[in-house]
CSV table of N, CA and C in Angstrom, one decimal:
chain,number,residue,atom,x,y,z
A,12,UNK,N,163.5,111.9,58.0
A,12,UNK,CA,164.6,113.0,57.0
A,12,UNK,C,165.2,113.3,57.7
A,13,UNK,N,166.3,114.0,56.6
A,13,UNK,CA,167.0,114.2,57.4
A,13,UNK,C,167.8,115.1,58.3
A,14,UNK,N,166.8,115.9,58.8
A,14,UNK,CA,167.0,117.1,60.3
A,14,UNK,C,166.4,116.3,61.0
A,15,UNK,N,165.3,115.0,61.2
A,15,UNK,CA,165.0,114.6,62.2
A,15,UNK,C,166.4,113.7,62.7
A,16,UNK,N,166.9,112.8,61.5
A,16,UNK,CA,168.5,112.1,61.3
A,16,UNK,C,168.9,113.3,62.7
A,17,UNK,N,169.4,114.2,62.3
A,17,UNK,CA,170.8,115.1,62.8
A,17,UNK,C,170.2,115.4,64.4
A,18,UNK,N,169.0,116.2,64.2
A,18,UNK,CA,168.4,116.6,65.8
A,18,UNK,C,168.4,115.6,66.4
A,19,UNK,N,168.0,114.4,66.2
A,19,UNK,CA,168.0,112.6,66.9
A,19,UNK,C,169.6,112.6,67.7
A,20,UNK,N,170.8,113.2,66.5
A,20,UNK,CA,172.3,112.7,67.1
A,20,UNK,C,172.6,113.6,67.5
A,21,UNK,N,171.5,114.4,67.7
A,21,UNK,CA,172.2,116.1,68.3
A,21,UNK,C,171.7,115.6,70.0
A,22,UNK,N,170.8,114.8,70.5
A,22,UNK,CA,170.3,115.1,71.5
A,22,UNK,C,171.5,113.0,72.2
A,23,UNK,N,171.3,112.7,71.4
A,23,UNK,CA,172.3,111.6,72.1
A,23,UNK,C,173.7,111.8,72.4
A,24,UNK,N,174.2,113.3,71.6
A,24,UNK,CA,175.1,113.6,72.0
A,24,UNK,C,176.0,114.0,73.4
A,25,UNK,N,174.8,113.8,74.2
A,25,UNK,CA,175.1,114.6,75.5
A,25,UNK,C,175.4,113.4,76.1
A,26,UNK,N,175.2,111.9,75.6
A,26,UNK,CA,176.0,110.7,76.2
A,26,UNK,C,177.6,110.6,76.4
A,27,UNK,N,178.1,111.8,75.2
A,27,UNK,CA,179.5,111.4,75.5
A,27,UNK,C,180.1,113.2,75.9
A,28,UNK,N,178.9,113.8,76.7
A,28,UNK,CA,179.2,114.6,77.8
A,28,UNK,C,179.0,114.3,79.3
A,29,UNK,N,177.2,113.4,79.5
A,29,UNK,CA,177.7,113.3,80.4
A,29,UNK,C,178.5,112.2,80.7
A,30,UNK,N,179.3,112.7,82.7
A,30,UNK,CA,180.0,111.5,83.0
A,30,UNK,C,179.2,110.5,84.0
A,31,UNK,N,179.9,109.2,84.1
A,31,UNK,CA,179.6,108.1,84.8
A,31,UNK,C,180.8,108.6,86.4
A,32,UNK,N,180.1,107.8,87.1
A,32,UNK,CA,180.6,107.4,88.3
A,32,UNK,C,182.4,107.3,88.1
A,33,UNK,N,182.7,106.0,87.3
A,33,UNK,CA,184.1,105.7,86.7
A,33,UNK,C,185.2,107.0,85.9
A,34,UNK,N,186.0,105.9,86.5
A,34,UNK,CA,187.2,106.9,85.7
A,34,UNK,C,188.2,106.1,85.5
A,35,UNK,N,188.7,107.0,84.3
A,35,UNK,CA,189.4,106.5,83.3
A,35,UNK,C,190.9,106.3,83.8
A,36,UNK,N,191.8,105.0,82.9
A,36,UNK,CA,193.3,105.1,83.8
A,36,UNK,C,194.5,106.3,83.8
A,37,UNK,N,193.5,107.6,82.5
A,37,UNK,CA,194.2,108.9,82.3
A,37,UNK,C,193.8,109.7,83.5
A,38,UNK,N,192.8,109.0,84.1
A,38,UNK,CA,192.7,110.2,85.3
A,38,UNK,C,191.4,111.4,85.2
A,39,UNK,N,190.7,110.6,84.5
A,39,UNK,CA,189.6,111.6,84.0
A,39,UNK,C,188.1,110.8,83.9
A,40,UNK,N,187.1,111.3,83.7
A,40,UNK,CA,185.5,110.7,84.4
A,40,UNK,C,185.1,110.6,83.0
A,41,UNK,N,184.8,109.2,83.1
A,41,UNK,CA,184.1,107.9,81.8
A,41,UNK,C,183.0,108.7,81.3
A,42,UNK,N,183.0,108.6,80.2
A,42,UNK,CA,181.3,109.3,79.4
A,42,UNK,C,180.3,108.1,79.6
A,43,UNK,N,179.4,108.6,79.2
A,43,UNK,CA,178.1,107.1,79.4
A,43,UNK,C,178.2,106.7,77.9
A,44,UNK,N,179.0,107.7,76.7
A,44,UNK,CA,179.0,106.8,75.7
A,44,UNK,C,180.2,106.4,76.0
A,45,UNK,N,181.8,106.6,76.5
A,45,UNK,CA,182.7,105.1,76.4
A,45,UNK,C,182.3,104.4,76.7
A,46,UNK,N,181.7,104.3,77.7
A,46,UNK,CA,180.9,103.3,78.8
A,46,UNK,C,180.4,101.8,77.2
A,47,UNK,N,179.2,102.6,76.7
A,47,UNK,CA,178.5,102.2,75.7
A,47,UNK,C,179.3,102.1,74.4
A,48,UNK,N,180.3,102.1,74.0
A,48,UNK,CA,180.8,101.7,73.0
A,48,UNK,C,182.0,100.3,73.7
A,49,UNK,N,182.6,100.6,74.8
A,49,UNK,CA,183.3,99.4,75.0
A,49,UNK,C,182.4,98.4,75.4
A,50,UNK,N,181.5,98.2,76.3
A,50,UNK,CA,180.3,97.4,75.7
A,50,UNK,C,179.6,96.4,74.3
A,51,UNK,N,179.9,97.3,73.4
A,51,UNK,CA,179.7,97.2,72.3
A,51,UNK,C,180.5,96.2,71.7
A,52,UNK,N,181.9,96.6,72.5
A,52,UNK,CA,183.0,95.7,72.0
A,52,UNK,C,183.3,94.6,72.4
A,53,UNK,N,182.9,95.0,74.1
A,53,UNK,CA,182.8,93.4,74.7
A,53,UNK,C,181.9,92.8,73.9
A,54,UNK,N,181.2,92.9,73.5
A,54,UNK,CA,179.4,91.5,72.9
A,54,UNK,C,180.3,91.4,71.8
A,55,UNK,N,181.0,92.6,70.8
A,55,UNK,CA,181.5,91.8,69.5
A,55,UNK,C,182.6,90.6,69.7
A,56,UNK,N,183.2,91.1,70.8
A,56,UNK,CA,184.4,89.9,70.6
A,56,UNK,C,184.3,88.7,71.7
A,57,UNK,N,183.1,88.3,72.5
A,57,UNK,CA,182.7,86.9,72.4
A,57,UNK,C,181.5,86.6,71.3
A,58,UNK,N,181.6,87.4,70.3
A,58,UNK,CA,180.3,86.3,69.6
A,58,UNK,C,180.4,84.8,69.4
A,59,UNK,N,181.8,84.2,68.9
A,59,UNK,CA,182.0,83.4,69.0
A,59,UNK,C,181.2,81.9,69.6
A,60,UNK,N,181.8,83.1,71.1
A,60,UNK,CA,181.3,82.0,72.3
A,60,UNK,C,179.7,81.5,72.2
A,61,UNK,N,178.9,82.7,71.3
A,61,UNK,CA,177.6,81.8,71.9
A,61,UNK,C,176.8,82.2,70.2
A,62,UNK,N,177.4,81.4,69.4
A,62,UNK,CA,176.8,81.0,67.9
A,62,UNK,C,175.8,81.4,67.7
A,63,UNK,N,174.7,80.7,69.3
A,63,UNK,CA,172.9,80.6,69.0
A,63,UNK,C,172.5,82.1,69.0
A,64,UNK,N,172.6,82.9,69.6
A,64,UNK,CA,173.1,84.7,69.7
A,64,UNK,C,172.6,85.1,69.0
A,65,UNK,N,172.1,86.5,68.7
A,65,UNK,CA,172.0,87.2,67.4
A,65,UNK,C,172.8,88.7,68.0
A,66,UNK,N,173.9,88.2,67.9
A,66,UNK,CA,175.2,89.1,68.3
A,66,UNK,C,175.0,90.2,68.0
A,67,UNK,N,174.4,90.8,66.3
A,67,UNK,CA,174.3,92.0,66.0
A,67,UNK,C,172.5,92.4,67.1
A,68,UNK,N,172.0,92.2,67.7
A,68,UNK,CA,171.1,92.3,68.3
A,68,UNK,C,171.7,92.3,70.0
A,69,UNK,N,172.6,92.0,70.5
A,69,UNK,CA,173.1,91.8,71.4
A,69,UNK,C,173.8,93.4,70.9
A,70,UNK,N,174.8,93.6,70.4
A,70,UNK,CA,175.9,94.9,69.7
A,70,UNK,C,175.1,96.3,69.9
A,71,UNK,N,173.5,96.2,69.1
A,71,UNK,CA,172.3,97.0,69.6
A,71,UNK,C,172.5,97.2,71.0
A,72,UNK,N,171.8,96.6,71.4
A,72,UNK,CA,171.3,96.9,73.0
A,72,UNK,C,172.6,97.6,73.6
A,73,UNK,N,173.4,96.8,73.3
A,73,UNK,CA,174.9,97.8,74.4
A,73,UNK,C,174.8,99.2,73.6
A,74,UNK,N,175.1,99.4,72.4
A,74,UNK,CA,174.8,101.0,72.2
A,74,UNK,C,174.0,101.7,72.2
A,75,UNK,N,172.7,101.2,72.5
A,75,UNK,CA,171.9,102.2,73.1
A,75,UNK,C,171.2,102.4,74.4
A,76,UNK,N,171.5,101.3,74.8
A,76,UNK,CA,170.7,101.3,76.4
A,76,UNK,C,171.3,102.6,77.6
A,77,UNK,N,171.5,102.7,77.4
A,77,UNK,CA,171.9,104.4,78.1
A,77,UNK,C,170.9,105.7,77.3
A,78,UNK,N,170.2,105.0,76.2
A,78,UNK,CA,170.3,106.5,75.8
A,78,UNK,C,169.7,107.4,76.6
A,79,UNK,N,168.4,107.1,77.5
A,79,UNK,CA,167.9,107.8,78.7
A,79,UNK,C,169.0,108.6,78.8
A,80,UNK,N,169.8,108.3,79.4
A,80,UNK,CA,170.8,109.1,80.0
A,80,UNK,C,171.2,110.4,79.4
A,81,UNK,N,170.6,110.6,78.1
A,81,UNK,CA,171.2,111.7,77.5
A,81,UNK,C,170.3,113.0,78.2
A,82,UNK,N,169.4,112.7,78.6
A,82,UNK,CA,168.8,113.1,79.5
A,82,UNK,C,168.4,113.2,80.5
A,83,UNK,N,168.6,111.9,81.6
A,83,UNK,CA,168.9,112.3,83.1
A,83,UNK,C,170.2,112.2,83.5
A,84,UNK,N,171.0,112.1,82.8
A,84,UNK,CA,172.5,112.2,83.3
A,84,UNK,C,172.6,110.2,83.8
A,85,UNK,N,173.9,109.9,84.4
A,85,UNK,CA,173.8,108.6,85.0
A,85,UNK,C,173.8,108.7,86.7
A,86,UNK,N,173.2,107.4,86.8
A,86,UNK,CA,172.7,107.6,87.9
A,86,UNK,C,174.1,106.2,88.7
A,87,UNK,N,174.5,106.4,89.2
A,87,UNK,CA,175.4,104.9,89.6
A,87,UNK,C,174.6,103.6,90.4
A,88,UNK,N,175.1,102.7,89.6
A,88,UNK,CA,173.8,101.7,90.1
A,88,UNK,C,173.4,101.3,91.1
A,89,UNK,N,174.2,101.6,92.4
A,89,UNK,CA,174.1,101.7,93.4
A,89,UNK,C,173.1,102.6,94.2
A,90,UNK,N,173.5,103.9,93.8
A,90,UNK,CA,172.0,104.3,94.4
A,90,UNK,C,170.8,104.7,93.4
A,91,UNK,N,170.9,104.2,92.0
A,91,UNK,CA,170.0,104.6,91.3
A,91,UNK,C,168.4,103.9,91.8
A,92,UNK,N,167.5,104.6,91.8
A,92,UNK,CA,166.2,103.6,92.2
A,92,UNK,C,165.2,103.4,91.7
A,93,UNK,N,164.0,102.8,91.5
A,93,UNK,CA,163.1,102.5,90.9
A,93,UNK,C,162.7,103.7,90.0
A,94,UNK,N,162.3,105.1,90.8
A,94,UNK,CA,161.7,105.9,90.6
A,94,UNK,C,163.0,106.1,89.1
A,95,UNK,N,164.4,106.6,89.7
A,95,UNK,CA,165.1,106.6,88.9
A,95,UNK,C,165.0,106.2,87.5
A,96,UNK,N,165.1,104.3,87.1
A,96,UNK,CA,165.1,103.5,86.6
A,96,UNK,C,163.2,103.6,85.5
A,97,UNK,N,162.5,104.2,86.2
A,97,UNK,CA,161.5,105.0,85.0
A,97,UNK,C,161.5,105.8,84.6
A,98,UNK,N,162.2,107.2,85.1
A,98,UNK,CA,162.4,108.3,84.5
A,98,UNK,C,163.1,108.2,83.3
A,99,UNK,N,163.9,107.5,83.2
A,99,UNK,CA,164.8,106.5,82.2
A,99,UNK,C,164.1,106.4,81.2
A,100,UNK,N,163.3,105.4,81.5
A,100,UNK,CA,162.2,104.3,80.3
A,100,UNK,C,161.6,106.1,79.5
A,101,UNK,N,160.8,106.8,80.6
A,101,UNK,CA,160.6,107.9,80.1
A,101,UNK,C,161.2,109.1,79.0
A,102,UNK,N,162.2,109.1,79.5
A,102,UNK,CA,163.2,109.8,78.3
A,102,UNK,C,163.7,108.6,77.1
A,103,UNK,N,163.2,107.5,77.9
A,103,UNK,CA,163.7,106.9,76.3
A,103,UNK,C,163.1,106.5,75.0
A,104,UNK,N,161.3,107.0,76.0
A,104,UNK,CA,160.7,107.1,75.0
A,104,UNK,C,160.5,108.4,74.8
A,105,UNK,N,160.5,109.4,75.2
A,105,UNK,CA,160.7,110.8,74.4
A,105,UNK,C,161.9,111.1,73.9
A,106,UNK,N,163.2,110.4,73.4
A,106,UNK,CA,163.9,110.5,73.0
A,106,UNK,C,163.9,109.4,71.8
A,107,UNK,N,163.1,108.4,71.7
A,107,UNK,CA,162.2,107.6,70.8
A,107,UNK,C,161.5,107.9,69.8
A,108,UNK,N,160.8,109.0,70.2
A,108,UNK,CA,159.5,109.3,69.3
A,108,UNK,C,159.7,110.6,68.6
A,109,UNK,N,160.7,111.1,67.8
A,109,UNK,CA,161.0,111.5,67.5
A,109,UNK,C,161.9,111.1,65.9
A,110,UNK,N,161.7,109.7,66.0
A,110,UNK,CA,162.4,108.2,65.5
A,110,UNK,C,161.1,108.4,64.3
A,111,UNK,N,161.9,107.7,62.7
A,111,UNK,CA,160.7,107.4,62.3
A,111,UNK,C,160.0,105.9,62.9
A,112,UNK,N,158.7,105.6,62.8
A,112,UNK,CA,157.9,104.6,63.5
A,112,UNK,C,158.9,103.1,63.1
A,113,UNK,N,159.1,102.9,61.7
A,113,UNK,CA,159.5,101.4,62.7
A,113,UNK,C,161.0,101.4,63.0
A,114,UNK,N,161.6,102.3,62.8
A,114,UNK,CA,163.1,102.6,63.7
A,114,UNK,C,162.7,102.8,65.5
A,115,UNK,N,161.7,103.7,65.6
A,115,UNK,CA,161.4,103.7,67.1
A,115,UNK,C,160.9,102.6,67.3
A,116,UNK,N,160.4,101.6,66.9
A,116,UNK,CA,159.6,100.3,67.4
A,116,UNK,C,160.4,99.3,67.6
A,117,UNK,N,161.6,99.2,66.5
A,117,UNK,CA,162.8,97.9,66.6
A,117,UNK,C,162.9,98.7,67.7
A,118,UNK,N,163.7,99.9,68.3
A,118,UNK,CA,164.5,99.9,69.7
A,118,UNK,C,163.7,100.3,71.1
A,119,UNK,N,162.2,101.0,70.5
A,119,UNK,CA,162.0,100.6,71.9
A,119,UNK,C,160.9,98.8,72.3
A,120,UNK,N,161.7,98.1,71.3
A,120,UNK,CA,161.3,96.3,71.1
A,120,UNK,C,162.6,96.2,72.0
A,121,UNK,N,163.4,96.4,71.7
A,121,UNK,CA,164.9,96.4,72.0
A,121,UNK,C,165.2,96.6,73.5
A,122,UNK,N,164.6,97.7,74.0
A,122,UNK,CA,164.6,98.1,75.1
A,122,UNK,C,163.3,97.5,75.9
A,123,UNK,N,162.4,97.3,75.8
A,123,UNK,CA,161.3,96.2,75.7
A,123,UNK,C,162.1,94.7,77.0
A,124,UNK,N,163.1,94.7,75.5
A,124,UNK,CA,163.2,92.7,76.1
A,124,UNK,C,164.8,93.5,77.1
A,125,UNK,N,165.6,94.3,76.8
A,125,UNK,CA,166.5,94.2,78.0
A,125,UNK,C,166.0,94.3,79.1
A,126,UNK,N,164.6,95.1,79.2
A,126,UNK,CA,164.0,95.3,80.9
A,126,UNK,C,163.6,93.9,81.7
A,127,UNK,N,163.0,93.0,80.3
A,127,UNK,CA,163.1,92.3,81.0
A,127,UNK,C,163.7,91.4,81.2
A,128,UNK,N,164.7,90.7,80.4
A,128,UNK,CA,165.9,90.2,80.9
A,128,UNK,C,165.4,88.6,80.7
A,129,UNK,N,164.2,88.8,80.1
A,129,UNK,CA,164.3,86.5,79.8
A,129,UNK,C,164.9,86.3,78.4
A,130,UNK,N,165.7,87.4,77.2
A,130,UNK,CA,166.2,86.0,76.2
A,130,UNK,C,167.5,86.0,77.0
A,131,UNK,N,168.4,85.3,76.0
A,131,UNK,CA,169.5,85.4,76.3
A,131,UNK,C,170.7,86.7,75.5
A,132,UNK,N,169.9,86.7,74.9
A,132,UNK,CA,170.2,88.2,74.2
A,132,UNK,C,170.4,89.3,75.5
A,133,UNK,N,169.6,89.8,75.8
A,133,UNK,CA,169.2,90.0,77.1
A,133,UNK,C,169.7,89.9,78.1
A,134,UNK,N,169.9,88.3,78.3
A,134,UNK,CA,170.8,88.2,79.8
A,134,UNK,C,172.4,88.7,79.5
A,135,UNK,N,172.7,88.1,78.2
A,135,UNK,CA,174.5,88.8,77.4
A,135,UNK,C,174.6,89.8,77.7
A,136,UNK,N,173.8,90.7,77.4
A,136,UNK,CA,174.1,91.9,77.4
A,136,UNK,C,174.2,93.0,78.9
A,137,UNK,N,173.6,92.2,79.7
A,137,UNK,CA,173.2,92.5,81.1
A,137,UNK,C,174.4,92.4,81.5
A,138,UNK,N,174.6,91.2,81.5
A,138,UNK,CA,175.8,90.5,82.4
A,138,UNK,C,176.7,91.5,81.7
A,139,UNK,N,177.2,91.5,80.7
A,139,UNK,CA,178.9,92.2,80.2
A,139,UNK,C,178.7,94.0,80.8
A,140,UNK,N,177.4,94.3,80.5
A,140,UNK,CA,177.6,95.6,80.6
A,140,UNK,C,177.4,95.7,82.2
A,141,UNK,N,177.4,94.7,83.2
A,141,UNK,CA,177.8,94.5,84.7
A,141,UNK,C,179.4,94.7,84.5
A,142,UNK,N,180.3,93.2,84.2
A,142,UNK,CA,181.2,93.3,84.2
A,142,UNK,C,181.9,94.9,83.3
A,143,UNK,N,181.3,94.9,81.9
A,143,UNK,CA,182.2,96.8,81.8
A,143,UNK,C,182.6,97.5,82.5
A,144,UNK,N,181.7,97.9,83.6
A,144,UNK,CA,182.0,98.5,85.1
A,144,UNK,C,183.2,98.2,86.0
A,145,UNK,N,182.7,96.7,85.7
A,145,UNK,CA,184.1,96.0,86.6
A,145,UNK,C,185.2,96.8,86.7
A,146,UNK,N,185.2,96.6,85.1
A,146,UNK,CA,186.6,96.4,84.2
A,146,UNK,C,186.8,97.9,84.1
A,147,UNK,N,186.2,98.6,84.2
A,147,UNK,CA,186.5,100.2,83.9
A,147,UNK,C,187.0,100.3,85.8
A,148,UNK,N,186.0,100.1,86.7
A,148,UNK,CA,186.9,100.4,88.0
A,148,UNK,C,188.5,99.7,88.0
A,149,UNK,N,188.3,98.7,87.8
A,149,UNK,CA,189.8,98.1,88.2
A,149,UNK,C,191.1,99.1,87.2
A,150,UNK,N,190.7,99.6,85.8
A,150,UNK,CA,191.2,100.4,85.6
A,150,UNK,C,191.6,102.0,85.5
A,151,UNK,N,190.6,102.0,86.7
A,151,UNK,CA,190.5,103.7,87.3
A,151,UNK,C,192.1,103.6,88.4
A,152,UNK,N,192.2,104.7,88.7
A,152,UNK,CA,193.2,104.9,90.4
A,152,UNK,C,192.3,104.1,91.1
A,153,UNK,N,192.7,104.0,92.3
A,153,UNK,CA,192.5,103.0,93.6
A,153,UNK,C,191.4,104.5,94.2
A,154,UNK,N,192.9,105.5,94.4
A,154,UNK,CA,192.0,106.8,94.8
A,154,UNK,C,190.7,107.1,94.1
A,155,UNK,N,190.4,106.4,93.6
A,155,UNK,CA,188.7,107.1,92.9
A,155,UNK,C,187.7,106.3,93.4
A,156,UNK,N,188.1,104.8,93.6
A,156,UNK,CA,186.6,104.0,94.4
A,156,UNK,C,186.0,104.4,95.7
A,157,UNK,N,185.3,104.4,95.8
A,157,UNK,CA,184.9,105.1,97.2
A,157,UNK,C,184.7,103.0,98.1
A,158,UNK,N,184.7,103.8,99.5
A,158,UNK,CA,184.9,102.3,100.3
A,158,UNK,C,183.8,101.7,100.2
A,159,UNK,N,182.6,101.9,99.5
A,159,UNK,CA,182.1,100.8,99.4
A,159,UNK,C,182.2,99.6,98.2
A,160,UNK,N,183.1,100.3,97.6
A,160,UNK,CA,183.4,99.6,96.0
A,160,UNK,C,184.5,98.8,96.3
A,161,UNK,N,184.8,98.5,97.7
A,161,UNK,CA,185.9,97.5,97.2
A,161,UNK,C,185.4,96.4,97.5
A,162,UNK,N,184.1,96.0,98.2
A,162,UNK,CA,183.3,94.9,98.9
A,162,UNK,C,182.3,94.9,96.6
A,163,UNK,N,181.7,96.0,96.6
A,163,UNK,CA,180.6,95.5,95.9
A,163,UNK,C,181.6,95.2,94.3
A,164,UNK,N,182.8,95.6,94.1
A,164,UNK,CA,184.0,95.4,93.0
A,164,UNK,C,183.6,93.8,92.3
A,165,UNK,N,183.5,93.0,94.2
A,165,UNK,CA,184.0,91.3,94.6
A,165,UNK,C,182.8,90.9,93.8
A,166,UNK,N,181.4,91.8,93.8
A,166,UNK,CA,180.2,90.5,94.1
A,166,UNK,C,179.2,91.1,93.3
A,167,UNK,N,179.6,92.9,92.6
A,167,UNK,CA,178.4,93.6,91.4
A,167,UNK,C,178.4,92.2,90.4
A,168,UNK,N,177.3,92.2,89.8
A,168,UNK,CA,176.9,91.3,89.0
A,168,UNK,C,176.7,90.4,88.8
A,169,UNK,N,177.2,89.3,89.9
A,169,UNK,CA,177.0,88.3,90.4
A,169,UNK,C,175.8,87.6,90.1
A,170,UNK,N,174.6,88.4,89.8
A,170,UNK,CA,173.3,87.0,90.0
A,170,UNK,C,173.8,87.4,88.4
A,171,UNK,N,173.3,88.9,87.7
A,171,UNK,CA,172.9,88.5,85.9
A,171,UNK,C,174.2,88.1,85.9
A,172,UNK,N,175.2,86.9,85.9
A,172,UNK,CA,176.2,86.3,85.2
A,172,UNK,C,176.2,85.1,85.3
A,173,UNK,N,174.5,84.3,86.2
A,173,UNK,CA,174.6,83.0,86.8
A,173,UNK,C,174.3,82.4,85.1
A,174,UNK,N,173.4,83.0,84.9
A,174,UNK,CA,173.0,82.0,83.3
A,174,UNK,C,173.9,81.7,82.4
A,175,UNK,N,175.4,81.9,82.4
A,175,UNK,CA,176.2,81.6,81.1
A,175,UNK,C,177.9,81.2,82.2
A,176,UNK,N,178.3,79.8,81.5
A,176,UNK,CA,179.2,79.3,82.3
A,176,UNK,C,180.5,80.0,81.7
A,177,UNK,N,180.8,80.7,80.0
A,177,UNK,CA,181.9,81.9,79.7
A,177,UNK,C,181.7,82.8,80.9
A,178,UNK,N,180.3,83.7,80.9
A,178,UNK,CA,180.0,84.7,81.4
A,178,UNK,C,180.6,84.7,82.8
A,179,UNK,N,180.5,83.8,83.2
A,179,UNK,CA,180.8,83.3,85.0
A,179,UNK,C,182.4,83.3,85.2
A,180,UNK,N,182.9,82.4,84.3
A,180,UNK,CA,183.9,82.2,83.7
A,180,UNK,C,185.2,84.2,83.8
A,181,UNK,N,184.4,84.7,83.2
A,181,UNK,CA,184.9,86.3,82.5
A,181,UNK,C,184.7,87.1,84.0
A,182,UNK,N,183.3,86.3,84.6
A,182,UNK,CA,183.9,87.9,86.3
A,182,UNK,C,184.5,87.0,86.9
A,183,UNK,N,185.0,85.6,87.2
A,183,UNK,CA,186.0,85.7,87.5
A,183,UNK,C,187.2,85.5,87.2
A,184,UNK,N,187.5,86.0,86.2
A,184,UNK,CA,188.7,86.8,86.1
A,184,UNK,C,189.1,88.1,86.0
A,185,UNK,N,187.7,89.0,86.2
A,185,UNK,CA,187.6,90.2,86.4
A,185,UNK,C,188.1,90.0,87.5
A,186,UNK,N,187.1,89.5,88.4
A,186,UNK,CA,187.3,89.5,89.7
A,186,UNK,C,188.6,89.6,90.5
A,187,UNK,N,189.2,88.2,89.8
A,187,UNK,CA,191.4,88.7,90.2
A,187,UNK,C,191.8,89.9,90.0
A,188,UNK,N,191.8,90.4,89.3
A,188,UNK,CA,191.8,91.4,89.4
A,188,UNK,C,191.8,92.9,90.1
A,189,UNK,N,190.4,93.1,90.7
A,189,UNK,CA,190.0,93.8,91.8
A,189,UNK,C,190.6,93.3,93.2
A,190,UNK,N,190.6,92.3,93.0
A,190,UNK,CA,191.5,91.3,94.0
A,190,UNK,C,192.9,92.1,94.2
A,191,UNK,N,193.1,91.9,92.9
A,191,UNK,CA,195.0,92.6,93.0
A,191,UNK,C,195.0,93.6,92.9
A,192,UNK,N,194.2,94.6,92.7
A,192,UNK,CA,193.8,96.0,92.7
A,192,UNK,C,193.9,96.4,94.4
């Protein structure tokens, strides 16, 4: 019903409020929603590189992947534990439970596919997720970087990009920007 729809939108509104470790080029912390939005744009823009993939599915993955952070907040990847991952999964299940059964089933299925990282769609989503964070860091003022990020900005997401030549090349270009920064 309409009230359920509005209530759900109000819950995920926290993604606009909850900040990430990344900073924008204008000098403010990036929101989780901003990360998800640009990640979805990245997926949309590389559709021609992956004609055999269901890009709409990838875009949905990009848009929903951090829903749990509406409840848990963001924890930087370099601090995230297995318990944090579990807490996020529980938060997702709780959020989705208020939706109509068919939507709940579809979105939970997407989360399960993302977590398994076996399909090409899930692999593309995850590699772009990693790369979006690097692009964000490269746009932020260098003073916002933690000491560990000088190395991590060169290596983060390397394993998740190995599955695809195109994504590996994109990672290589982003790495050049990191080195220049």
